[in-house]
Short mmCIF file of C-alpha atoms in Angstrom, two decimals:
data_model
loop_
_atom_site.label_atom_id
_atom_site.label_comp_id
_atom_site.label_asym_id
_atom_site.label_seq_id
_atom_site.Cartn_x
_atom_site.Cartn_y
_atom_site.Cartn_z
CA MET A 1 0.05 -0.06 0.00
CA PRO A 2 2.65 2.55 0.68
CA ARG A 3 4.13 1.98 -2.86
CA LEU A 4 0.86 3.30 -4.26
CA PHE A 5 0.98 6.44 -2.13
CA VAL A 6 4.59 7.18 -3.36
CA THR A 7 3.51 6.65 -6.91
CA ALA A 8 0.70 9.05 -6.51
CA ILE A 9 2.80 11.80 -5.01
CA SER A 10 5.39 11.41 -7.89
CA LEU A 11 2.68 11.79 -10.41
CA LEU A 12 1.60 14.94 -8.77
CA ALA A 13 5.12 16.35 -8.81
CA VAL A 14 5.42 16.00 -12.55
CA GLY A 15 2.02 16.81 -13.39
CA PRO A 16 0.70 19.67 -15.83
CA SER A 17 1.90 22.35 -13.51
CA CYS A 18 5.44 21.46 -14.43
CA ALA A 19 4.75 21.73 -18.16
CA GLN A 20 6.91 24.05 -20.25
CA THR A 21 5.54 26.32 -22.89
CA PRO A 22 7.85 27.36 -25.68
CA LEU A 23 7.60 31.24 -26.51
CA SER A 24 9.55 33.11 -29.12
CA ALA A 25 10.11 36.75 -29.98
CA ASN A 26 12.49 38.66 -32.16
CA GLY A 27 14.39 35.50 -32.82
CA LYS A 28 14.80 34.61 -29.21
CA ARG A 29 13.15 31.37 -27.85
CA ILE A 30 12.56 30.49 -24.09
CA GLU A 31 10.71 27.91 -22.16
CA ALA A 32 8.29 29.25 -19.61
CA ALA A 33 6.27 27.27 -17.10
CA ALA A 34 2.73 27.02 -18.03
CA GLY A 35 0.71 29.14 -15.51
CA SER A 36 3.64 31.46 -14.67
CA SER A 37 3.48 35.29 -15.04
CA LEU A 38 3.30 36.31 -18.69
CA MET A 39 4.95 39.64 -17.87
CA ALA A 40 7.93 37.74 -16.54
CA ALA A 41 8.06 35.64 -19.63
CA CYS A 42 7.97 38.75 -21.76
CA ASN A 43 10.83 40.20 -19.92
CA LYS A 44 12.97 37.11 -20.33
CA LEU A 45 12.26 37.36 -24.05
CA GLY A 46 13.46 40.93 -24.07
CA LEU A 47 10.14 42.51 -25.02
CA ARG A 48 9.45 45.86 -23.31
CA VAL A 49 5.67 45.63 -22.49
CA PRO A 50 4.28 49.11 -21.39
CA THR A 51 2.20 49.12 -18.33
CA ASN A 52 -0.04 51.76 -16.73
CA CYS A 53 -2.65 50.35 -14.19
CA LYS A 54 -0.99 46.99 -13.49
CA LYS A 55 -4.34 45.45 -12.93
CA GLY A 56 -5.18 44.48 -16.54
CA GLU A 57 -8.07 47.04 -16.84
CA CYS A 58 -6.53 49.68 -19.13
CA GLY A 59 -5.21 47.35 -21.79
CA THR A 60 -1.83 49.02 -22.23
CA CYS A 61 -0.01 45.84 -21.50
CA THR A 62 -1.88 43.83 -24.32
CA VAL A 63 0.37 41.31 -26.03
CA SER A 64 -0.36 38.66 -28.69
CA VAL A 65 0.49 35.12 -27.69
CA GLY A 66 0.00 32.73 -30.68
CA GLY A 67 -2.49 35.01 -32.09
CA LYS A 68 -4.56 35.44 -28.90
CA LEU A 69 -4.55 38.83 -27.14
CA LEU A 70 -3.86 38.76 -23.37
CA ARG A 71 -3.15 41.35 -20.83
CA ALA A 72 0.45 40.61 -19.78
CA CYS A 73 0.23 42.20 -16.25
CA THR A 74 -2.46 39.70 -15.10
CA ALA A 75 -2.34 36.85 -17.60
CA LYS A 76 -0.52 33.51 -17.16
CA VAL A 77 1.62 31.70 -19.77
CA PRO A 78 -0.77 29.38 -21.68
CA PRO A 79 -0.23 25.54 -21.86
CA ALA A 80 1.97 24.23 -24.54
CA PRO A 81 0.60 23.76 -27.96
CA LYS A 82 0.07 20.24 -29.30
CA LEU A 83 1.35 21.00 -32.88
CA LYS A 84 4.91 19.82 -33.36
CA SER A 85 5.82 22.68 -35.65
CA VAL A 86 4.71 25.25 -33.17
CA LEU A 87 6.49 23.37 -30.22
CA GLU A 88 9.66 23.42 -32.21
CA LYS A 89 9.44 27.28 -33.11
CA GLY A 90 7.52 28.45 -29.91
CA LEU A 91 4.46 30.38 -29.54
CA PRO A 92 5.02 33.87 -31.24
CA VAL A 93 4.77 36.69 -28.64
CA LYS A 94 4.26 40.39 -29.96
CA VAL A 95 3.46 43.61 -28.10
CA ALA A 96 -0.02 44.76 -29.44
CA ARG A 97 -0.03 48.59 -30.26
#
C-alpha cells in the first residue's frame, strides 16, 4: 500500500503544472512554465511591455501570444500547444499596439 502512495505523489510532482511552454519573439526562444507570469516571460524574451494600471483594466499591456490577445500584467503563460511545428518554433509573442 505505501508503494501506491509514493506513486501518486510522484505523479503529482510531474503533473501539468510542471509543463513548459515554448515562447519566441524577435528570434529569441525561451521555455516558460505554463501558468507562470506572462509579464515575467515577456521580460525574459527581451520584450518591453508598457504598463499603466498593472491590474489589466486599461489594456496598455496587451500582447499577442500565438494570435490570442492577453493582458500581460495579469495573464498567465498558456499551456504548450500540441502541434509539433509550433512546439519547435515556440508560440510567437508580440506587443499589441
